[in-house]
Amino acid sequence: MEGNYYMIHDYLIFIGVFAIFFFLTVSIYLFIQNQKFKVKNAKLSEANKIIQQRLNEVQLEHIGTKLNPHLFKNILNSVQSHAYQTYMSLDKLANVLDYILYESNNKFVSPKEELNFALSLIEINKIKVNPLFDFRIKSRINKSDAIYEEKVFAPLISVDLIENAFKHTDFLAQDSFISIQMELEDGIFTMKVSNKASLKNILEKEKSGFGSQSLDQRLKMIYNNHYSLHKNSKNGIFTAELTINLGEFYDKMRYS
């Protein structure tokens, strides 16, 4: 009996040691496989980031190739429709074309350059407006802001909001107006555009194609969570307000 007891005791010890050894072996194997999986996953994640970045660049280039001819057409139509103001128009047009040809190919420009471009574009579009038309423009730009001359602004971002205001305004309505406000303070750029639009123009605006979509795409791809764009229509008045935290975006660019 005593001999059987020791045999059972030794057998149980053997089973226990084997179980511990087996558990450690499996644990080590799973740990190694998990580490390999993590390394592989990290490589795939990095490759995916590179592919996504390249895709964004291709999409932005594709958007740019469509945007410029569209802008040229609208500008030239404005100039041709009012020949009596050709000299002033061509002077502003020269500034706009210089910007489109030489600056818009850059990935980023300074707020100073983009705002000067926006003001020239507004002056060109004003040619088609009756001198008595209620046109309001307000520009409050802090030129001493730290990012005023830094390359943080995606070129031609302001085009869509300005062009749409002139394109969809009901110029025949007595209470018609266009209001454009631009502000740069504490690294935050804000652009608010409002206009009186007819019901037909509002419906067309909602169904509008490339311009509005390209703006949304560019903002999302470039500024991600550093911007907001709100659009609404109430009582025949369409309002679009764009806010970009250029200061935060600049900090991200510097440290990335």
mmCIF file of C-alpha atoms in Angstrom:
data_model
loop_
_atom_site.group_PDB
_atom_site.id
_atom_site.type_symbol
_atom_site.label_atom_id
_atom_site.label_comp_id
_atom_site.label_asym_id
_atom_site.label_seq_id
_atom_site.Cartn_x
_atom_site.Cartn_y
_atom_site.Cartn_z
ATOM 1 C CA MET A 1 0.000 0.000 0.000
ATOM 2 C CA GLU A 2 2.759 2.382 0.963
ATOM 3 C CA GLY A 3 4.574 1.640 -2.338
ATOM 4 C CA ASN A 4 1.441 2.414 -4.330
ATOM 5 C CA TYR A 5 1.030 5.680 -2.434
ATOM 6 C CA TYR A 6 4.509 6.840 -3.411
ATOM 7 C CA MET A 7 3.948 5.805 -7.014
ATOM 8 C CA ILE A 8 0.732 7.821 -7.181
ATOM 9 C CA HIS A 9 2.437 10.736 -5.441
ATOM 10 C CA ASP A 10 5.335 10.706 -7.941
ATOM 11 C CA TYR A 11 2.895 10.387 -10.810
ATOM 12 C CA LEU A 12 0.932 13.414 -9.672
ATOM 13 C CA ILE A 13 4.139 15.439 -9.291
ATOM 14 C CA PHE A 14 5.137 14.429 -12.822
ATOM 15 C CA ILE A 15 1.734 15.453 -14.169
ATOM 16 C CA GLY A 16 1.956 18.799 -12.329
ATOM 17 C CA VAL A 17 5.467 19.541 -13.625
ATOM 18 C CA PHE A 18 4.441 18.525 -17.154
ATOM 19 C CA ALA A 19 1.343 20.746 -16.969
ATOM 20 C CA ILE A 20 3.431 23.710 -15.777
ATOM 21 C CA PHE A 21 6.015 23.076 -18.493
ATOM 22 C CA PHE A 22 3.283 22.764 -21.133
ATOM 23 C CA PHE A 23 1.582 25.952 -19.926
ATOM 24 C CA LEU A 24 4.866 27.915 -19.988
ATOM 25 C CA THR A 25 5.699 26.569 -23.460
ATOM 26 C CA VAL A 26 2.284 27.546 -24.838
ATOM 27 C CA SER A 27 2.460 30.950 -23.128
ATOM 28 C CA ILE A 28 5.912 31.675 -24.573
ATOM 29 C CA TYR A 29 4.741 30.563 -28.026
ATOM 30 C CA LEU A 30 1.631 32.757 -27.860
ATOM 31 C CA PHE A 31 3.690 35.699 -26.586
ATOM 32 C CA ILE A 32 6.153 35.360 -29.472
ATOM 33 C CA GLN A 33 3.302 35.080 -31.993
ATOM 34 C CA ASN A 34 1.612 38.119 -30.460
ATOM 35 C CA GLN A 35 4.823 40.155 -30.756
ATOM 36 C CA LYS A 36 5.205 39.077 -34.378
ATOM 37 C CA PHE A 37 1.599 40.056 -35.003
ATOM 38 C CA LYS A 38 2.161 43.470 -33.409
ATOM 39 C CA VAL A 39 5.250 44.103 -35.549
ATOM 40 C CA LYS A 40 3.403 42.986 -38.678
ATOM 41 C CA ASN A 41 0.391 45.113 -37.773
ATOM 42 C CA ALA A 42 2.615 48.144 -37.159
ATOM 43 C CA LYS A 43 4.240 47.694 -40.575
ATOM 44 C CA LEU A 44 0.838 47.352 -42.249
ATOM 45 C CA SER A 45 -0.419 50.424 -40.404
ATOM 46 C CA GLU A 46 2.602 52.443 -41.518
ATOM 47 C CA ALA A 47 2.190 51.252 -45.102
ATOM 48 C CA ASN A 48 -1.495 52.165 -44.974
ATOM 49 C CA LYS A 49 -0.621 55.676 -43.751
ATOM 50 C CA ILE A 50 1.815 56.134 -46.630
ATOM 51 C CA ILE A 51 -0.762 54.894 -49.152
ATOM 52 C CA GLN A 52 -3.473 57.137 -47.666
ATOM 53 C CA GLN A 53 -1.146 60.146 -47.708
ATOM 54 C CA ARG A 54 -0.285 59.546 -51.349
ATOM 55 C CA LEU A 55 -3.972 59.060 -52.186
ATOM 56 C CA ASN A 56 -4.792 62.388 -50.532
ATOM 57 C CA GLU A 57 -2.037 64.092 -52.510
ATOM 58 C CA VAL A 58 -3.333 62.621 -55.767
ATOM 59 C CA GLN A 59 -6.895 63.678 -54.915
ATOM 60 C CA LEU A 60 -5.763 67.204 -54.064
ATOM 61 C CA GLU A 61 -3.833 67.430 -57.332
ATOM 62 C CA HIS A 62 -6.918 66.177 -59.189
ATOM 63 C CA ILE A 63 -9.130 68.744 -57.450
ATOM 64 C CA GLY A 64 -6.678 71.519 -58.310
ATOM 65 C CA THR A 65 -6.681 70.639 -62.003
ATOM 66 C CA LYS A 66 -10.471 70.983 -62.080
ATOM 67 C CA LEU A 67 -10.686 74.057 -59.907
ATOM 68 C CA ASN A 68 -8.437 76.442 -61.820
ATOM 69 C CA PRO A 69 -10.196 76.357 -65.236
ATOM 70 C CA HIS A 70 -13.543 76.777 -63.442
ATOM 71 C CA LEU A 71 -12.218 79.855 -61.652
ATOM 72 C CA PHE A 72 -10.740 81.302 -64.852
ATOM 73 C CA LYS A 73 -14.088 81.009 -66.620
ATOM 74 C CA ASN A 74 -16.003 82.849 -63.898
ATOM 75 C CA ILE A 75 -13.411 85.622 -63.674
ATOM 76 C CA LEU A 76 -13.254 86.189 -67.437
ATOM 77 C CA ASN A 77 -17.057 86.258 -67.648
ATOM 78 C CA SER A 78 -17.110 89.012 -65.041
ATOM 79 C CA VAL A 79 -14.502 91.060 -66.900
ATOM 80 C CA GLN A 80 -16.143 90.650 -70.309
ATOM 81 C CA SER A 81 -19.611 91.610 -69.063
ATOM 82 C CA HIS A 82 -18.457 95.081 -67.976
ATOM 83 C CA ALA A 83 -16.019 96.451 -70.525
ATOM 84 C CA TYR A 84 -16.218 99.986 -69.126
ATOM 85 C CA GLN A 85 -14.314 98.804 -66.042
ATOM 86 C CA THR A 86 -11.781 96.752 -67.983
ATOM 87 C CA TYR A 87 -8.682 98.567 -66.759
ATOM 88 C CA MET A 88 -9.447 98.049 -63.085
ATOM 89 C CA SER A 89 -10.582 94.503 -63.763
ATOM 90 C CA LEU A 90 -7.421 93.564 -65.600
ATOM 91 C CA ASP A 91 -5.288 95.028 -62.827
ATOM 92 C CA LYS A 92 -7.058 92.836 -60.251
ATOM 93 C CA LEU A 93 -7.139 89.959 -62.690
ATOM 94 C CA ALA A 94 -3.354 90.133 -63.036
ATOM 95 C CA ASN A 95 -2.992 89.715 -59.269
ATOM 96 C CA VAL A 96 -5.403 86.794 -59.253
ATOM 97 C CA LEU A 97 -3.742 85.054 -62.192
ATOM 98 C CA ASP A 98 -0.282 85.472 -60.667
ATOM 99 C CA TYR A 99 -1.563 83.847 -57.508
ATOM 100 C CA ILE A 100 -3.237 80.967 -59.355
ATOM 101 C CA LEU A 101 -0.284 80.310 -61.664
ATOM 102 C CA TYR A 102 2.571 80.662 -59.200
ATOM 103 C CA GLU A 103 1.241 80.282 -55.660
ATOM 104 C CA SER A 104 -1.634 77.819 -55.930
ATOM 105 C CA ASN A 105 0.746 75.032 -56.960
ATOM 106 C CA ASN A 106 2.370 75.262 -53.551
ATOM 107 C CA LYS A 107 1.017 72.997 -50.852
ATOM 108 C CA PHE A 108 0.613 75.971 -48.505
ATOM 109 C CA VAL A 109 0.699 79.756 -48.697
ATOM 110 C CA SER A 110 0.557 82.368 -45.967
ATOM 111 C CA PRO A 111 -2.739 83.846 -44.709
ATOM 112 C CA LYS A 112 -1.441 87.192 -46.010
ATOM 113 C CA GLU A 113 -1.197 85.836 -49.572
ATOM 114 C CA GLU A 114 -4.566 84.051 -49.485
ATOM 115 C CA LEU A 115 -6.379 87.070 -48.025
ATOM 116 C CA ASN A 116 -4.918 89.438 -50.624
ATOM 117 C CA PHE A 117 -6.060 87.004 -53.298
ATOM 118 C CA ALA A 118 -9.560 86.826 -51.776
ATOM 119 C CA LEU A 119 -9.888 90.624 -51.736
ATOM 120 C CA SER A 120 -8.814 90.849 -55.392
ATOM 121 C CA LEU A 121 -11.312 88.143 -56.321
ATOM 122 C CA ILE A 122 -14.075 90.046 -54.526
ATOM 123 C CA GLU A 123 -13.230 93.267 -56.399
ATOM 124 C CA ILE A 124 -13.424 91.430 -59.731
ATOM 125 C CA ASN A 125 -16.814 89.950 -58.888
ATOM 126 C CA LYS A 126 -18.149 93.330 -57.701
ATOM 127 C CA ILE A 127 -17.967 94.551 -61.314
ATOM 128 C CA LYS A 128 -21.189 92.702 -62.098
ATOM 129 C CA VAL A 129 -22.997 94.332 -59.156
ATOM 130 C CA ASN A 130 -25.017 97.545 -59.423
ATOM 131 C CA PRO A 131 -23.252 100.384 -57.522
ATOM 132 C CA LEU A 132 -26.398 100.774 -55.383
ATOM 133 C CA PHE A 133 -26.467 97.101 -54.468
ATOM 134 C CA ASP A 134 -26.171 96.332 -50.753
ATOM 135 C CA PHE A 135 -22.685 94.885 -50.690
ATOM 136 C CA ARG A 136 -20.917 94.532 -47.339
ATOM 137 C CA ILE A 137 -17.333 93.506 -46.785
ATOM 138 C CA LYS A 138 -15.586 93.511 -43.443
ATOM 139 C CA SER A 139 -11.983 92.475 -42.977
ATOM 140 C CA ARG A 140 -10.460 92.344 -39.512
ATOM 141 C CA ILE A 141 -6.991 90.920 -39.897
ATOM 142 C CA ASN A 142 -4.385 91.058 -37.170
ATOM 143 C CA LYS A 143 -1.221 91.482 -39.242
ATOM 144 C CA SER A 144 0.922 91.011 -36.152
ATOM 145 C CA ASP A 145 -0.496 87.517 -35.621
ATOM 146 C CA ALA A 146 2.270 84.913 -35.370
ATOM 147 C CA ILE A 147 0.985 82.872 -38.325
ATOM 148 C CA TYR A 148 0.077 85.827 -40.624
ATOM 149 C CA GLU A 149 3.089 85.205 -42.878
ATOM 150 C CA GLU A 150 3.598 81.484 -42.163
ATOM 151 C CA LYS A 151 2.931 78.834 -44.822
ATOM 152 C CA VAL A 152 -0.148 77.267 -43.220
ATOM 153 C CA PHE A 153 -2.999 78.204 -45.578
ATOM 154 C CA ALA A 154 -4.097 75.829 -48.342
ATOM 155 C CA PRO A 155 -4.334 78.006 -51.488
ATOM 156 C CA LEU A 156 -7.734 78.834 -53.044
ATOM 157 C CA ILE A 157 -9.713 77.768 -49.972
ATOM 158 C CA SER A 158 -11.640 81.056 -50.065
ATOM 159 C CA VAL A 159 -12.717 80.696 -53.716
ATOM 160 C CA ASP A 160 -15.817 78.546 -53.290
ATOM 161 C CA LEU A 161 -17.552 80.687 -50.666
ATOM 162 C CA ILE A 162 -16.946 83.931 -52.577
ATOM 163 C CA GLU A 163 -17.922 82.544 -55.983
ATOM 164 C CA ASN A 164 -21.113 80.936 -54.665
ATOM 165 C CA ALA A 165 -22.269 84.142 -53.004
ATOM 166 C CA PHE A 166 -22.154 86.033 -56.313
ATOM 167 C CA LYS A 167 -23.447 83.099 -58.361
ATOM 168 C CA HIS A 168 -26.539 82.393 -56.259
ATOM 169 C CA THR A 169 -27.618 85.870 -55.151
ATOM 170 C CA ASP A 170 -31.016 87.147 -56.213
ATOM 171 C CA PHE A 171 -29.922 90.570 -57.494
ATOM 172 C CA LEU A 172 -33.503 91.566 -58.429
ATOM 173 C CA ALA A 173 -34.929 91.323 -54.920
ATOM 174 C CA GLN A 174 -35.287 94.657 -53.089
ATOM 175 C CA ASP A 175 -33.782 93.314 -49.877
ATOM 176 C CA SER A 176 -30.993 91.477 -51.654
ATOM 177 C CA PHE A 177 -27.441 91.690 -50.307
ATOM 178 C CA ILE A 178 -24.049 90.016 -50.097
ATOM 179 C CA SER A 179 -22.039 90.073 -46.900
ATOM 180 C CA ILE A 180 -18.448 88.827 -46.604
ATOM 181 C CA GLN A 181 -16.548 88.904 -43.320
ATOM 182 C CA MET A 182 -12.967 87.739 -42.838
ATOM 183 C CA GLU A 183 -11.071 87.655 -39.573
ATOM 184 C CA LEU A 184 -7.674 86.476 -38.353
ATOM 185 C CA GLU A 185 -7.024 86.644 -34.612
ATOM 186 C CA ASP A 186 -5.019 84.446 -32.226
ATOM 187 C CA GLY A 187 -4.181 82.019 -35.015
ATOM 188 C CA ILE A 188 -7.844 81.435 -35.899
ATOM 189 C CA PHE A 189 -9.129 82.317 -39.370
ATOM 190 C CA THR A 190 -12.862 82.892 -39.827
ATOM 191 C CA MET A 191 -14.741 83.588 -43.044
ATOM 192 C CA LYS A 192 -18.497 84.171 -43.022
ATOM 193 C CA VAL A 193 -20.424 84.723 -46.245
ATOM 194 C CA SER A 194 -24.151 85.488 -46.428
ATOM 195 C CA ASN A 195 -26.396 86.365 -49.360
ATOM 196 C CA LYS A 196 -30.044 86.728 -50.313
ATOM 197 C CA ALA A 197 -30.925 83.882 -52.657
ATOM 198 C CA SER A 198 -34.079 82.990 -54.531
ATOM 199 C CA LEU A 199 -35.726 79.617 -53.889
ATOM 200 C CA LYS A 200 -34.525 78.433 -57.290
ATOM 201 C CA ASN A 201 -30.943 79.402 -56.494
ATOM 202 C CA ILE A 202 -31.106 77.724 -53.074
ATOM 203 C CA LEU A 203 -32.252 74.468 -54.661
ATOM 204 C CA GLU A 204 -29.529 74.740 -57.288
ATOM 205 C CA LYS A 205 -27.012 75.459 -54.551
ATOM 206 C CA GLU A 206 -28.015 72.350 -52.633
ATOM 207 C CA LYS A 207 -27.549 70.294 -55.791
ATOM 208 C CA SER A 208 -24.389 72.118 -56.835
ATOM 209 C CA GLY A 209 -21.580 69.871 -57.807
ATOM 210 C CA PHE A 210 -17.875 70.195 -57.938
ATOM 211 C CA GLY A 211 -17.068 73.469 -56.167
ATOM 212 C CA SER A 212 -18.770 72.763 -52.861
ATOM 213 C CA GLN A 213 -17.702 69.113 -52.795
ATOM 214 C CA SER A 214 -14.088 69.945 -53.573
ATOM 215 C CA LEU A 215 -13.977 72.469 -50.708
ATOM 216 C CA ASP A 216 -15.312 69.904 -48.238
ATOM 217 C CA GLN A 217 -12.845 67.279 -49.481
ATOM 218 C CA ARG A 218 -9.844 69.590 -49.294
ATOM 219 C CA LEU A 219 -10.683 70.869 -45.823
ATOM 220 C CA LYS A 220 -11.140 67.351 -44.476
ATOM 221 C CA MET A 221 -7.956 66.002 -46.057
ATOM 222 C CA ILE A 222 -5.772 68.978 -45.124
ATOM 223 C CA TYR A 223 -7.072 70.325 -41.814
ATOM 224 C CA ASN A 224 -8.823 67.219 -40.432
ATOM 225 C CA ASN A 225 -10.155 68.237 -36.979
ATOM 226 C CA HIS A 226 -8.690 71.751 -37.057
ATOM 227 C CA TYR A 227 -11.595 73.303 -38.982
ATOM 228 C CA SER A 228 -15.374 73.638 -39.046
ATOM 229 C CA LEU A 229 -17.657 74.509 -41.959
ATOM 230 C CA HIS A 230 -21.314 75.293 -41.315
ATOM 231 C CA LYS A 231 -23.903 76.061 -43.982
ATOM 232 C CA ASN A 232 -27.546 76.939 -43.476
ATOM 233 C CA SER A 233 -30.449 78.521 -45.300
ATOM 234 C CA LYS A 234 -33.199 80.420 -43.495
ATOM 235 C CA ASN A 235 -35.843 82.815 -44.842
ATOM 236 C CA GLY A 236 -34.130 82.945 -48.216
ATOM 237 C CA ILE A 237 -30.734 83.853 -46.732
ATOM 238 C CA PHE A 238 -27.881 81.440 -47.275
ATOM 239 C CA THR A 239 -24.950 81.563 -44.847
ATOM 240 C CA ALA A 240 -21.677 79.688 -44.864
ATOM 241 C CA GLU A 241 -19.128 80.056 -42.083
ATOM 242 C CA LEU A 242 -15.648 78.579 -42.225
ATOM 243 C CA THR A 243 -13.304 78.491 -39.222
ATOM 244 C CA ILE A 244 -9.741 77.143 -39.349
ATOM 245 C CA ASN A 245 -7.497 76.962 -36.309
ATOM 246 C CA LEU A 246 -4.291 77.756 -38.185
ATOM 247 C CA GLY A 247 -2.326 78.109 -34.947
ATOM 248 C CA GLU A 248 -3.017 74.531 -33.837
ATOM 249 C CA PHE A 249 -2.435 73.248 -37.356
ATOM 250 C CA TYR A 250 0.900 75.084 -37.524
ATOM 251 C CA ASP A 251 1.992 73.542 -34.224
ATOM 252 C CA LYS A 252 1.049 70.102 -35.531
ATOM 253 C CA MET A 253 3.068 70.694 -38.712
ATOM 254 C CA ARG A 254 6.141 71.760 -36.739
ATOM 255 C CA TYR A 255 6.138 68.779 -34.381
ATOM 256 C CA SER A 256 5.083 66.063 -36.806
#
